[in-house]
């Protein structure tokens, strides 16, 4: 079914992950293979496969993803120095999990 991605299972609590935030629209958890001292993924609770699939109806959830990333950066103490937000799109973008996520 369309909601059955690896990250959907994490959102539903069926696969363990270091969840650091969850609300009505998005879930954030620590990347299993961190590429930086702080590496968190922020995902929509409902599957949007790629950045290319975002529709006008998704604007609230995508905005929430960015806002939560900022809140987490402040909570992790890295906001002042700065950080990078990455969203890979499809094969040439290096996307491995087809459930939208912000690194
Ligand atoms: P992408 O390459 O699709 O932009 O990023 C996928 C990310 O998901 C990678 O950084 C990878 O380490 C992370 N990842 C893959 N499987 C799991 C998992 O089971 N748990 C967690 N927490 N992260 C995962």
JSON list of C-alpha atoms and ligand atoms in Angstrom, two decimals:
[
{"chain": "A", "resi": 1, "resn": "UNK", "atom": "CA", "xyz": [0.00, 0.00, 0.00]},
{"chain": "A", "resi": 2, "resn": "UNK", "atom": "CA", "xyz": [1.11, 3.56, -0.63]},
{"chain": "A", "resi": 3, "resn": "UNK", "atom": "CA", "xyz": [1.68, 4.31, 3.07]},
{"chain": "A", "resi": 4, "resn": "UNK", "atom": "CA", "xyz": [4.04, 1.36, 3.45]},
{"chain": "A", "resi": 5, "resn": "UNK", "atom": "CA", "xyz": [7.51, 2.84, 3.28]},
{"chain": "A", "resi": 6, "resn": "UNK", "atom": "CA", "xyz": [10.38, 2.27, 5.69]},
{"chain": "A", "resi": 7, "resn": "UNK", "atom": "CA", "xyz": [9.78, 5.73, 7.13]},
{"chain": "A", "resi": 8, "resn": "UNK", "atom": "CA", "xyz": [6.02, 5.11, 7.46]},
{"chain": "A", "resi": 9, "resn": "UNK", "atom": "CA", "xyz": [6.86, 2.17, 9.69]},
{"chain": "A", "resi": 10, "resn": "UNK", "atom": "CA", "xyz": [9.07, 4.45, 11.80]},
{"chain": "A", "resi": 11, "resn": "UNK", "atom": "CA", "xyz": [6.25, 7.06, 11.94]},
{"chain": "A", "resi": 12, "resn": "UNK", "atom": "CA", "xyz": [3.84, 4.37, 13.16]},
{"chain": "A", "resi": 13, "resn": "UNK", "atom": "CA", "xyz": [6.36, 3.05, 15.69]},
{"chain": "A", "resi": 14, "resn": "UNK", "atom": "CA", "xyz": [6.64, -0.35, 13.99]},
{"chain": "A", "resi": 15, "resn": "UNK", "atom": "CA", "xyz": [10.40, 0.01, 13.49]},
{"chain": "A", "resi": 16, "resn": "UNK", "atom": "CA", "xyz": [12.51, 1.47, 16.30]},
{"chain": "A", "resi": 17, "resn": "UNK", "atom": "CA", "xyz": [14.18, 4.82, 15.68]},
{"chain": "A", "resi": 18, "resn": "UNK", "atom": "CA", "xyz": [15.46, 7.67, 17.79]},
{"chain": "A", "resi": 19, "resn": "UNK", "atom": "CA", "xyz": [12.37, 9.84, 17.41]},
{"chain": "A", "resi": 20, "resn": "UNK", "atom": "CA", "xyz": [13.05, 13.39, 18.57]},
{"chain": "A", "resi": 21, "resn": "UNK", "atom": "CA", "xyz": [9.78, 15.03, 17.47]},
{"chain": "A", "resi": 22, "resn": "UNK", "atom": "CA", "xyz": [6.32, 13.98, 16.35]},
{"chain": "A", "resi": 23, "resn": "UNK", "atom": "CA", "xyz": [3.21, 16.07, 15.71]},
{"chain": "A", "resi": 24, "resn": "UNK", "atom": "CA", "xyz": [0.07, 15.87, 13.59]},
{"chain": "A", "resi": 25, "resn": "UNK", "atom": "CA", "xyz": [1.99, 16.44, 10.32]},
{"chain": "A", "resi": 26, "resn": "UNK", "atom": "CA", "xyz": [5.62, 15.38, 10.67]},
{"chain": "A", "resi": 27, "resn": "UNK", "atom": "CA", "xyz": [8.01, 13.06, 12.50]},
{"chain": "A", "resi": 28, "resn": "UNK", "atom": "CA", "xyz": [11.74, 13.59, 13.11]},
{"chain": "A", "resi": 29, "resn": "UNK", "atom": "CA", "xyz": [14.24, 10.92, 14.05]},
{"chain": "A", "resi": 30, "resn": "UNK", "atom": "CA", "xyz": [18.00, 10.39, 14.10]},
{"chain": "A", "resi": 31, "resn": "UNK", "atom": "CA", "xyz": [19.58, 9.03, 10.92]},
{"chain": "A", "resi": 32, "resn": "UNK", "atom": "CA", "xyz": [20.78, 5.45, 11.37]},
{"chain": "A", "resi": 33, "resn": "UNK", "atom": "CA", "xyz": [24.07, 6.25, 9.60]},
{"chain": "A", "resi": 34, "resn": "UNK", "atom": "CA", "xyz": [24.87, 9.83, 10.62]},
{"chain": "A", "resi": 35, "resn": "UNK", "atom": "CA", "xyz": [27.00, 11.85, 8.21]},
{"chain": "A", "resi": 36, "resn": "UNK", "atom": "CA", "xyz": [27.42, 14.69, 10.70]},
{"chain": "A", "resi": 37, "resn": "UNK", "atom": "CA", "xyz": [27.57, 15.03, 14.51]},
{"chain": "A", "resi": 38, "resn": "UNK", "atom": "CA", "xyz": [23.87, 15.96, 14.37]},
{"chain": "A", "resi": 39, "resn": "UNK", "atom": "CA", "xyz": [21.98, 14.16, 11.59]},
{"chain": "A", "resi": 40, "resn": "UNK", "atom": "CA", "xyz": [18.21, 14.13, 11.90]},
{"chain": "A", "resi": 41, "resn": "UNK", "atom": "CA", "xyz": [15.58, 13.28, 9.28]},
{"chain": "A", "resi": 42, "resn": "UNK", "atom": "CA", "xyz": [12.26, 15.15, 9.21]},
{"chain": "A", "resi": 43, "resn": "UNK", "atom": "CA", "xyz": [9.52, 13.34, 7.29]},
{"chain": "A", "resi": 44, "resn": "UNK", "atom": "CA", "xyz": [5.83, 13.94, 6.58]},
{"chain": "A", "resi": 45, "resn": "UNK", "atom": "CA", "xyz": [3.64, 11.44, 8.48]},
{"chain": "A", "resi": 46, "resn": "UNK", "atom": "CA", "xyz": [1.75, 10.82, 5.22]},
{"chain": "A", "resi": 47, "resn": "UNK", "atom": "CA", "xyz": [3.83, 9.55, 2.31]},
{"chain": "A", "resi": 48, "resn": "UNK", "atom": "CA", "xyz": [4.94, 12.06, -0.31]},
{"chain": "A", "resi": 49, "resn": "UNK", "atom": "CA", "xyz": [7.44, 10.05, -2.41]},
{"chain": "A", "resi": 50, "resn": "UNK", "atom": "CA", "xyz": [9.74, 12.83, -3.62]},
{"chain": "A", "resi": 51, "resn": "UNK", "atom": "CA", "xyz": [10.18, 16.61, -3.65]},
{"chain": "A", "resi": 52, "resn": "UNK", "atom": "CA", "xyz": [8.89, 16.45, -7.22]},
{"chain": "A", "resi": 53, "resn": "UNK", "atom": "CA", "xyz": [5.57, 15.07, -5.95]},
{"chain": "A", "resi": 54, "resn": "UNK", "atom": "CA", "xyz": [4.82, 18.00, -3.61]},
{"chain": "A", "resi": 55, "resn": "UNK", "atom": "CA", "xyz": [1.45, 19.59, -4.50]},
{"chain": "A", "resi": 56, "resn": "UNK", "atom": "CA", "xyz": [-0.23, 22.80, -3.29]},
{"chain": "A", "resi": 57, "resn": "UNK", "atom": "CA", "xyz": [-2.08, 20.65, -0.72]},
{"chain": "A", "resi": 58, "resn": "UNK", "atom": "CA", "xyz": [1.32, 19.73, 0.79]},
{"chain": "A", "resi": 59, "resn": "UNK", "atom": "CA", "xyz": [2.48, 23.29, 1.46]},
{"chain": "A", "resi": 60, "resn": "UNK", "atom": "CA", "xyz": [1.52, 23.15, 5.14]},
{"chain": "A", "resi": 61, "resn": "UNK", "atom": "CA", "xyz": [3.36, 19.91, 5.76]},
{"chain": "A", "resi": 62, "resn": "UNK", "atom": "CA", "xyz": [6.50, 20.98, 3.88]},
{"chain": "A", "resi": 63, "resn": "UNK", "atom": "CA", "xyz": [6.51, 24.26, 5.79]},
{"chain": "A", "resi": 64, "resn": "UNK", "atom": "CA", "xyz": [6.17, 22.32, 9.04]},
{"chain": "A", "resi": 65, "resn": "UNK", "atom": "CA", "xyz": [9.17, 20.17, 8.04]},
{"chain": "A", "resi": 66, "resn": "UNK", "atom": "CA", "xyz": [11.38, 23.25, 7.71]},
{"chain": "A", "resi": 67, "resn": "UNK", "atom": "CA", "xyz": [10.07, 24.87, 10.87]},
{"chain": "A", "resi": 68, "resn": "UNK", "atom": "CA", "xyz": [10.59, 21.70, 12.92]},
{"chain": "A", "resi": 69, "resn": "UNK", "atom": "CA", "xyz": [14.11, 21.38, 11.51]},
{"chain": "A", "resi": 70, "resn": "UNK", "atom": "CA", "xyz": [14.84, 24.85, 12.85]},
{"chain": "A", "resi": 71, "resn": "UNK", "atom": "CA", "xyz": [13.35, 24.05, 16.26]},
{"chain": "A", "resi": 72, "resn": "UNK", "atom": "CA", "xyz": [15.43, 20.88, 16.48]},
{"chain": "A", "resi": 73, "resn": "UNK", "atom": "CA", "xyz": [18.58, 22.74, 15.43]},
{"chain": "A", "resi": 74, "resn": "UNK", "atom": "CA", "xyz": [17.99, 25.18, 18.28]},
{"chain": "A", "resi": 75, "resn": "UNK", "atom": "CA", "xyz": [17.29, 22.32, 20.71]},
{"chain": "A", "resi": 76, "resn": "UNK", "atom": "CA", "xyz": [20.48, 20.54, 19.60]},
{"chain": "A", "resi": 77, "resn": "UNK", "atom": "CA", "xyz": [22.50, 23.73, 20.06]},
{"chain": "A", "resi": 78, "resn": "UNK", "atom": "CA", "xyz": [23.67, 24.01, 16.45]},
{"chain": "A", "resi": 79, "resn": "UNK", "atom": "CA", "xyz": [21.39, 26.79, 15.18]},
{"chain": "A", "resi": 80, "resn": "UNK", "atom": "CA", "xyz": [23.69, 29.68, 16.09]},
{"chain": "A", "resi": 81, "resn": "UNK", "atom": "CA", "xyz": [26.71, 28.30, 14.21]},
{"chain": "A", "resi": 82, "resn": "UNK", "atom": "CA", "xyz": [24.55, 27.09, 11.33]},
{"chain": "A", "resi": 83, "resn": "UNK", "atom": "CA", "xyz": [23.60, 23.88, 9.66]},
{"chain": "A", "resi": 84, "resn": "UNK", "atom": "CA", "xyz": [22.71, 22.37, 6.29]},
{"chain": "A", "resi": 85, "resn": "UNK", "atom": "CA", "xyz": [19.29, 21.14, 5.18]},
{"chain": "A", "resi": 86, "resn": "UNK", "atom": "CA", "xyz": [19.28, 18.60, 2.33]},
{"chain": "A", "resi": 87, "resn": "UNK", "atom": "CA", "xyz": [16.44, 17.07, 0.34]},
{"chain": "A", "resi": 88, "resn": "UNK", "atom": "CA", "xyz": [17.57, 14.58, -2.28]},
{"chain": "A", "resi": 89, "resn": "UNK", "atom": "CA", "xyz": [15.23, 13.96, -5.23]},
{"chain": "A", "resi": 90, "resn": "UNK", "atom": "CA", "xyz": [15.10, 10.64, -7.10]},
{"chain": "A", "resi": 91, "resn": "UNK", "atom": "CA", "xyz": [17.96, 8.66, -8.57]},
{"chain": "A", "resi": 92, "resn": "UNK", "atom": "CA", "xyz": [20.33, 11.39, -9.77]},
{"chain": "A", "resi": 93, "resn": "UNK", "atom": "CA", "xyz": [19.68, 13.34, -6.58]},
{"chain": "A", "resi": 94, "resn": "UNK", "atom": "CA", "xyz": [20.89, 10.39, -4.53]},
{"chain": "A", "resi": 95, "resn": "UNK", "atom": "CA", "xyz": [17.49, 9.63, -2.95]},
{"chain": "A", "resi": 96, "resn": "UNK", "atom": "CA", "xyz": [17.39, 6.14, -1.44]},
{"chain": "A", "resi": 97, "resn": "UNK", "atom": "CA", "xyz": [14.12, 6.17, 0.52]},
{"chain": "A", "resi": 98, "resn": "UNK", "atom": "CA", "xyz": [11.08, 7.26, -1.51]},
{"chain": "A", "resi": 99, "resn": "UNK", "atom": "CA", "xyz": [9.34, 9.00, 1.35]},
{"chain": "A", "resi": 100, "resn": "UNK", "atom": "CA", "xyz": [10.10, 12.73, 1.37]},
{"chain": "A", "resi": 101, "resn": "UNK", "atom": "CA", "xyz": [12.65, 13.67, 4.01]},
{"chain": "A", "resi": 102, "resn": "UNK", "atom": "CA", "xyz": [14.73, 16.61, 5.04]},
{"chain": "A", "resi": 103, "resn": "UNK", "atom": "CA", "xyz": [18.23, 15.80, 6.33]},
{"chain": "B", "resi": 1, "resn": "LIG", "atom": "P1", "xyz": [18.35, 9.60, 1.06]},
{"chain": "B", "resi": 1, "resn": "LIG", "atom": "O1", "xyz": [19.58, 9.00, 0.46]},
{"chain": "B", "resi": 1, "resn": "LIG", "atom": "O2", "xyz": [17.10, 8.88, 0.61]},
{"chain": "B", "resi": 1, "resn": "LIG", "atom": "O3", "xyz": [18.25, 11.09, 0.90]},
{"chain": "B", "resi": 1, "resn": "LIG", "atom": "O4", "xyz": [18.48, 9.38, 2.63]},
{"chain": "B", "resi": 1, "resn": "LIG", "atom": "C1", "xyz": [18.00, 8.25, 3.30]},
{"chain": "B", "resi": 1, "resn": "LIG", "atom": "C2", "xyz": [18.57, 8.30, 4.70]},
{"chain": "B", "resi": 1, "resn": "LIG", "atom": "O5", "xyz": [17.84, 7.38, 5.49]},
{"chain": "B", "resi": 1, "resn": "LIG", "atom": "C3", "xyz": [20.04, 7.89, 4.79]},
{"chain": "B", "resi": 1, "resn": "LIG", "atom": "O6", "xyz": [20.79, 8.96, 5.38]},
{"chain": "B", "resi": 1, "resn": "LIG", "atom": "C4", "xyz": [20.02, 6.64, 5.65]},
{"chain": "B", "resi": 1, "resn": "LIG", "atom": "O7", "xyz": [21.13, 6.55, 6.52]},
{"chain": "B", "resi": 1, "resn": "LIG", "atom": "C5", "xyz": [18.72, 6.78, 6.42]},
{"chain": "B", "resi": 1, "resn": "LIG", "atom": "N1", "xyz": [18.13, 5.52, 6.80]},
{"chain": "B", "resi": 1, "resn": "LIG", "atom": "C6", "xyz": [17.97, 4.42, 6.00]},
{"chain": "B", "resi": 1, "resn": "LIG", "atom": "N2", "xyz": [17.37, 3.43, 6.68]},
{"chain": "B", "resi": 1, "resn": "LIG", "atom": "C7", "xyz": [17.13, 3.91, 7.93]},
{"chain": "B", "resi": 1, "resn": "LIG", "atom": "C8", "xyz": [16.51, 3.34, 9.09]},
{"chain": "B", "resi": 1, "resn": "LIG", "atom": "O8", "xyz": [16.04, 2.19, 9.11]},
{"chain": "B", "resi": 1, "resn": "LIG", "atom": "N3", "xyz": [16.45, 4.12, 10.19]},
{"chain": "B", "resi": 1, "resn": "LIG", "atom": "C9", "xyz": [16.93, 5.39, 10.21]},
{"chain": "B", "resi": 1, "resn": "LIG", "atom": "N4", "xyz": [16.83, 6.05, 11.36]},
{"chain": "B", "resi": 1, "resn": "LIG", "atom": "N5", "xyz": [17.52, 5.96, 9.13]},
{"chain": "B", "resi": 1, "resn": "LIG", "atom": "C10", "xyz": [17.61, 5.23, 8.01]}
]
